[in-house]
Amino acid sequence: MAAKQPRAWQRMLSGRRLDLLDPTPMDIEIEDIAHGLAFVARWNGQTQGDFAYSVAEHSLLVEELYTRMTPQAPVKWQLAALLHDAPEYVIGDMISPVKAAVGPEYDELDKRLMAAIHIRFGLPATIPATVKKQIKKADRVSAWMEATQIAGFTVNEATRFFGKPDPAVIEGLAIRLRPPVEARNDYTGRVAMLLQDC
């Protein structure tokens, strides 16, 4: 007798059933992404403050940093920056050491989900390597800010791991800790604004 296949799908609050092994754009809704990301804590929750620093909040910051760092970028790549961690709404946010321990299976799952998400919102399944690299730079600036402002890193430690950001890029920006509902609403609103401008 064949072994029963384990369940590989998750029911979303929208009622969608997302197959993690074979995700389709039809099963992806921005409300599900925003809700999930607003409740996923960065840094494994090891941050100061009364609220976790969510992946939704982080994504909003990365998109703002990306836009500052590449002001001539088309709106579609701003959207890609905002969605850069979107698969974490179902697979969670693993810190880099855990990703390394899990191995390539995590990366493959992330890529499948990201391709479906991109297609759902009118982006190519795989974004150009140059754009991905620019988004990663913004992500590292965000990580430096988070590390120094809420995760207990010294400036020297954060700079060693993430590089020292250009002060002009981060001028006037600060990490915001707030209730998940606020991050969720701002994330959903920002996606809607970018989609309208695409």
mmCIF file of C-alpha atoms in Angstrom:
data_model
loop_
_atom_site.group_PDB
_atom_site.id
_atom_site.type_symbol
_atom_site.label_atom_id
_atom_site.label_comp_id
_atom_site.label_asym_id
_atom_site.label_seq_id
_atom_site.Cartn_x
_atom_site.Cartn_y
_atom_site.Cartn_z
ATOM 1 C CA MET A 1 0.000 0.000 0.000
ATOM 2 C CA ALA A 2 1.361 3.434 -0.984
ATOM 3 C CA ALA A 3 2.075 5.948 1.768
ATOM 4 C CA LYS A 4 -0.428 8.765 2.041
ATOM 5 C CA GLN A 5 0.882 12.006 0.557
ATOM 6 C CA PRO A 6 1.264 14.750 3.174
ATOM 7 C CA ARG A 7 -0.913 17.837 2.751
ATOM 8 C CA ALA A 8 1.064 20.485 0.878
ATOM 9 C CA TRP A 9 -1.527 23.249 0.661
ATOM 10 C CA GLN A 10 -2.702 25.949 2.994
ATOM 11 C CA ARG A 11 -6.144 27.533 3.164
ATOM 12 C CA MET A 12 -5.926 31.313 3.157
ATOM 13 C CA LEU A 13 -8.303 33.742 4.846
ATOM 14 C CA SER A 14 -9.550 34.717 1.386
ATOM 15 C CA GLY A 15 -10.737 31.122 0.962
ATOM 16 C CA ARG A 16 -8.002 30.369 -1.583
ATOM 17 C CA ARG A 17 -6.186 27.059 -1.279
ATOM 18 C CA LEU A 18 -2.505 27.613 -2.039
ATOM 19 C CA ASP A 19 -0.555 24.528 -3.111
ATOM 20 C CA LEU A 20 2.981 25.126 -1.847
ATOM 21 C CA LEU A 21 4.476 22.553 -4.228
ATOM 22 C CA ASP A 22 2.685 23.895 -7.295
ATOM 23 C CA PRO A 23 1.496 27.445 -6.569
ATOM 24 C CA THR A 24 -0.563 29.201 -9.219
ATOM 25 C CA PRO A 25 -1.125 32.957 -9.633
ATOM 26 C CA MET A 26 -4.892 32.353 -9.413
ATOM 27 C CA ASP A 27 -4.542 31.310 -5.762
ATOM 28 C CA ILE A 28 -2.693 34.436 -4.649
ATOM 29 C CA GLU A 29 -4.453 37.468 -3.169
ATOM 30 C CA ILE A 30 -2.743 40.622 -1.913
ATOM 31 C CA GLU A 31 -4.903 40.649 1.218
ATOM 32 C CA ASP A 32 -3.559 37.193 2.171
ATOM 33 C CA ILE A 33 0.016 38.308 1.555
ATOM 34 C CA ALA A 34 -0.372 41.545 3.531
ATOM 35 C CA HIS A 35 -2.124 39.810 6.423
ATOM 36 C CA GLY A 36 0.472 37.047 6.636
ATOM 37 C CA LEU A 37 3.476 39.383 6.364
ATOM 38 C CA ALA A 38 2.055 41.710 9.027
ATOM 39 C CA PHE A 39 2.190 38.800 11.496
ATOM 40 C CA VAL A 40 5.604 37.398 10.520
ATOM 41 C CA ALA A 41 8.356 38.759 12.771
ATOM 42 C CA ARG A 42 11.761 39.696 11.418
ATOM 43 C CA TRP A 43 14.859 38.676 13.374
ATOM 44 C CA ASN A 44 12.947 35.701 14.840
ATOM 45 C CA GLY A 45 11.157 38.243 17.025
ATOM 46 C CA GLN A 46 14.387 39.187 18.802
ATOM 47 C CA THR A 47 13.804 42.928 18.584
ATOM 48 C CA GLN A 48 13.148 45.681 21.078
ATOM 49 C CA GLY A 49 9.715 47.223 21.503
ATOM 50 C CA ASP A 50 6.142 46.266 22.244
ATOM 51 C CA PHE A 51 5.384 45.039 18.713
ATOM 52 C CA ALA A 52 7.302 42.631 16.524
ATOM 53 C CA TYR A 53 8.974 44.207 13.528
ATOM 54 C CA SER A 54 7.026 42.565 10.736
ATOM 55 C CA VAL A 55 8.056 41.522 7.262
ATOM 56 C CA ALA A 56 5.301 43.822 5.958
ATOM 57 C CA GLU A 57 6.943 46.796 7.677
ATOM 58 C CA HIS A 58 10.365 45.704 6.438
ATOM 59 C CA SER A 59 9.049 45.381 2.868
ATOM 60 C CA LEU A 60 7.637 48.907 2.944
ATOM 61 C CA LEU A 61 11.034 50.203 4.070
ATOM 62 C CA VAL A 62 12.914 48.220 1.406
ATOM 63 C CA GLU A 63 10.658 49.614 -1.313
ATOM 64 C CA GLU A 64 11.231 53.157 -0.054
ATOM 65 C CA LEU A 65 15.003 52.607 0.092
ATOM 66 C CA TYR A 66 15.026 51.027 -3.375
ATOM 67 C CA THR A 67 13.133 54.029 -4.773
ATOM 68 C CA ARG A 68 15.614 56.431 -3.152
ATOM 69 C CA MET A 69 18.597 54.431 -4.426
ATOM 70 C CA THR A 70 17.245 53.991 -7.979
ATOM 71 C CA PRO A 71 14.974 57.001 -8.569
ATOM 72 C CA GLN A 72 14.735 56.344 -12.326
ATOM 73 C CA ALA A 73 13.491 52.764 -11.860
ATOM 74 C CA PRO A 74 10.131 51.917 -13.434
ATOM 75 C CA VAL A 75 7.183 51.514 -11.074
ATOM 76 C CA LYS A 76 7.063 47.764 -11.801
ATOM 77 C CA TRP A 77 10.457 47.341 -10.144
ATOM 78 C CA GLN A 78 9.281 49.336 -7.131
ATOM 79 C CA LEU A 79 6.470 46.785 -6.915
ATOM 80 C CA ALA A 80 9.030 43.977 -7.172
ATOM 81 C CA ALA A 81 10.946 45.571 -4.286
ATOM 82 C CA LEU A 82 7.780 45.723 -2.176
ATOM 83 C CA LEU A 83 7.037 42.070 -2.966
ATOM 84 C CA HIS A 84 10.633 40.869 -2.477
ATOM 85 C CA ASP A 85 9.774 38.859 0.664
ATOM 86 C CA ALA A 86 6.158 38.059 -0.242
ATOM 87 C CA PRO A 87 6.615 34.239 -0.155
ATOM 88 C CA GLU A 88 7.212 34.584 3.583
ATOM 89 C CA TYR A 89 3.463 35.035 4.065
ATOM 90 C CA VAL A 90 3.276 31.238 3.928
ATOM 91 C CA ILE A 91 6.821 29.999 4.579
ATOM 92 C CA GLY A 92 7.797 32.464 7.295
ATOM 93 C CA ASP A 93 10.959 34.509 7.678
ATOM 94 C CA MET A 94 13.986 32.362 8.329
ATOM 95 C CA ILE A 95 17.162 34.075 9.396
ATOM 96 C CA SER A 96 20.139 33.364 7.113
ATOM 97 C CA PRO A 97 21.795 30.758 9.388
ATOM 98 C CA VAL A 98 18.569 28.706 9.410
ATOM 99 C CA LYS A 99 18.223 28.967 5.614
ATOM 100 C CA ALA A 100 21.770 27.664 5.270
ATOM 101 C CA ALA A 101 20.986 24.743 7.579
ATOM 102 C CA VAL A 102 17.756 23.854 5.732
ATOM 103 C CA GLY A 103 19.539 23.833 2.387
ATOM 104 C CA PRO A 104 18.442 24.302 -1.224
ATOM 105 C CA GLU A 105 14.881 23.017 -0.696
ATOM 106 C CA TYR A 106 13.916 26.285 1.032
ATOM 107 C CA ASP A 107 15.316 28.291 -1.871
ATOM 108 C CA GLU A 108 13.389 26.206 -4.418
ATOM 109 C CA LEU A 109 10.127 26.645 -2.525
ATOM 110 C CA ASP A 110 10.761 30.388 -2.276
ATOM 111 C CA LYS A 111 11.440 30.634 -6.031
ATOM 112 C CA ARG A 112 8.241 28.751 -6.965
ATOM 113 C CA LEU A 113 6.116 30.979 -4.757
ATOM 114 C CA MET A 114 7.859 34.149 -5.952
ATOM 115 C CA ALA A 115 7.288 33.270 -9.611
ATOM 116 C CA ALA A 116 3.553 32.768 -8.999
ATOM 117 C CA ILE A 117 3.336 36.013 -7.004
ATOM 118 C CA HIS A 118 5.157 37.984 -9.700
ATOM 119 C CA ILE A 119 2.893 36.657 -12.437
ATOM 120 C CA ARG A 120 -0.212 37.384 -10.335
ATOM 121 C CA PHE A 121 0.757 41.063 -10.148
ATOM 122 C CA GLY A 122 1.897 41.495 -13.748
ATOM 123 C CA LEU A 123 5.634 41.093 -13.251
ATOM 124 C CA PRO A 124 7.875 38.595 -15.045
ATOM 125 C CA ALA A 125 8.221 35.295 -13.168
ATOM 126 C CA THR A 126 11.923 36.031 -12.741
ATOM 127 C CA ILE A 127 13.040 39.643 -12.540
ATOM 128 C CA PRO A 128 16.294 40.759 -14.216
ATOM 129 C CA ALA A 129 19.464 40.036 -12.251
ATOM 130 C CA THR A 130 20.414 43.736 -12.195
ATOM 131 C CA VAL A 131 17.079 44.665 -10.603
ATOM 132 C CA LYS A 132 17.330 41.808 -8.124
ATOM 133 C CA LYS A 133 20.800 43.039 -7.154
ATOM 134 C CA GLN A 134 19.525 46.608 -6.627
ATOM 135 C CA ILE A 135 16.679 45.333 -4.439
ATOM 136 C CA LYS A 136 19.172 43.248 -2.457
ATOM 137 C CA LYS A 137 21.233 46.414 -1.823
ATOM 138 C CA ALA A 138 18.136 48.143 -0.434
ATOM 139 C CA ASP A 139 17.407 45.022 1.635
ATOM 140 C CA ARG A 140 20.899 45.174 3.163
ATOM 141 C CA VAL A 141 20.462 48.865 4.037
ATOM 142 C CA SER A 142 17.185 47.978 5.718
ATOM 143 C CA ALA A 143 18.910 45.153 7.604
ATOM 144 C CA TRP A 144 21.597 47.592 8.810
ATOM 145 C CA MET A 145 18.941 50.014 10.039
ATOM 146 C CA GLU A 146 16.992 47.253 11.770
ATOM 147 C CA ALA A 147 20.130 45.759 13.304
ATOM 148 C CA THR A 148 21.272 49.061 14.795
ATOM 149 C CA GLN A 149 17.874 50.460 15.809
ATOM 150 C CA ILE A 150 15.957 47.470 17.175
ATOM 151 C CA ALA A 151 18.015 44.248 17.066
ATOM 152 C CA GLY A 152 20.790 45.172 19.491
ATOM 153 C CA PHE A 153 23.734 45.277 17.045
ATOM 154 C CA THR A 154 26.455 47.863 17.432
ATOM 155 C CA VAL A 155 27.114 50.033 14.385
ATOM 156 C CA ASN A 156 30.417 48.207 13.850
ATOM 157 C CA GLU A 157 28.746 44.783 13.976
ATOM 158 C CA ALA A 158 25.977 45.798 11.598
ATOM 159 C CA THR A 159 28.474 47.371 9.203
ATOM 160 C CA ARG A 160 30.557 44.185 9.212
ATOM 161 C CA PHE A 161 27.530 42.063 8.264
ATOM 162 C CA PHE A 162 25.504 44.400 6.056
ATOM 163 C CA GLY A 163 27.842 47.190 4.932
ATOM 164 C CA LYS A 164 27.636 50.864 5.859
ATOM 165 C CA PRO A 165 24.763 52.664 4.118
ATOM 166 C CA ASP A 166 25.091 56.046 2.483
ATOM 167 C CA PRO A 167 23.785 58.519 5.118
ATOM 168 C CA ALA A 168 21.844 60.391 2.406
ATOM 169 C CA VAL A 169 19.866 57.233 1.559
ATOM 170 C CA ILE A 170 18.623 56.715 5.120
ATOM 171 C CA GLU A 171 18.177 60.376 6.049
ATOM 172 C CA GLY A 172 14.833 60.952 7.731
ATOM 173 C CA LEU A 173 13.959 57.253 7.878
ATOM 174 C CA ALA A 174 13.430 55.317 11.100
ATOM 175 C CA ILE A 175 12.238 51.863 12.028
ATOM 176 C CA ARG A 176 8.545 51.901 12.985
ATOM 177 C CA LEU A 177 7.070 49.429 15.424
ATOM 178 C CA ARG A 178 3.285 49.403 15.293
ATOM 179 C CA PRO A 179 0.279 47.099 15.416
ATOM 180 C CA PRO A 180 0.046 44.513 12.613
ATOM 181 C CA VAL A 181 -3.212 45.992 11.313
ATOM 182 C CA GLU A 182 -1.442 49.262 10.468
ATOM 183 C CA ALA A 183 1.409 47.548 8.620
ATOM 184 C CA ARG A 184 -1.095 45.319 6.800
ATOM 185 C CA ASN A 185 -3.209 48.260 5.667
ATOM 186 C CA ASP A 186 -0.205 50.298 4.532
ATOM 187 C CA TYR A 187 1.222 47.323 2.634
ATOM 188 C CA THR A 188 -2.071 46.640 0.853
ATOM 189 C CA GLY A 189 -2.488 50.336 0.091
ATOM 190 C CA ARG A 190 1.018 50.687 -1.300
ATOM 191 C CA VAL A 191 0.603 47.662 -3.576
ATOM 192 C CA ALA A 192 -2.684 49.109 -4.877
ATOM 193 C CA MET A 193 -1.003 52.475 -5.555
ATOM 194 C CA LEU A 194 1.902 50.892 -7.433
ATOM 195 C CA LEU A 195 -0.414 48.647 -9.474
ATOM 196 C CA GLN A 196 -2.444 51.706 -10.456
ATOM 197 C CA ASP A 197 0.741 53.457 -11.622
ATOM 198 C CA CYS A 198 2.111 50.449 -13.559
#
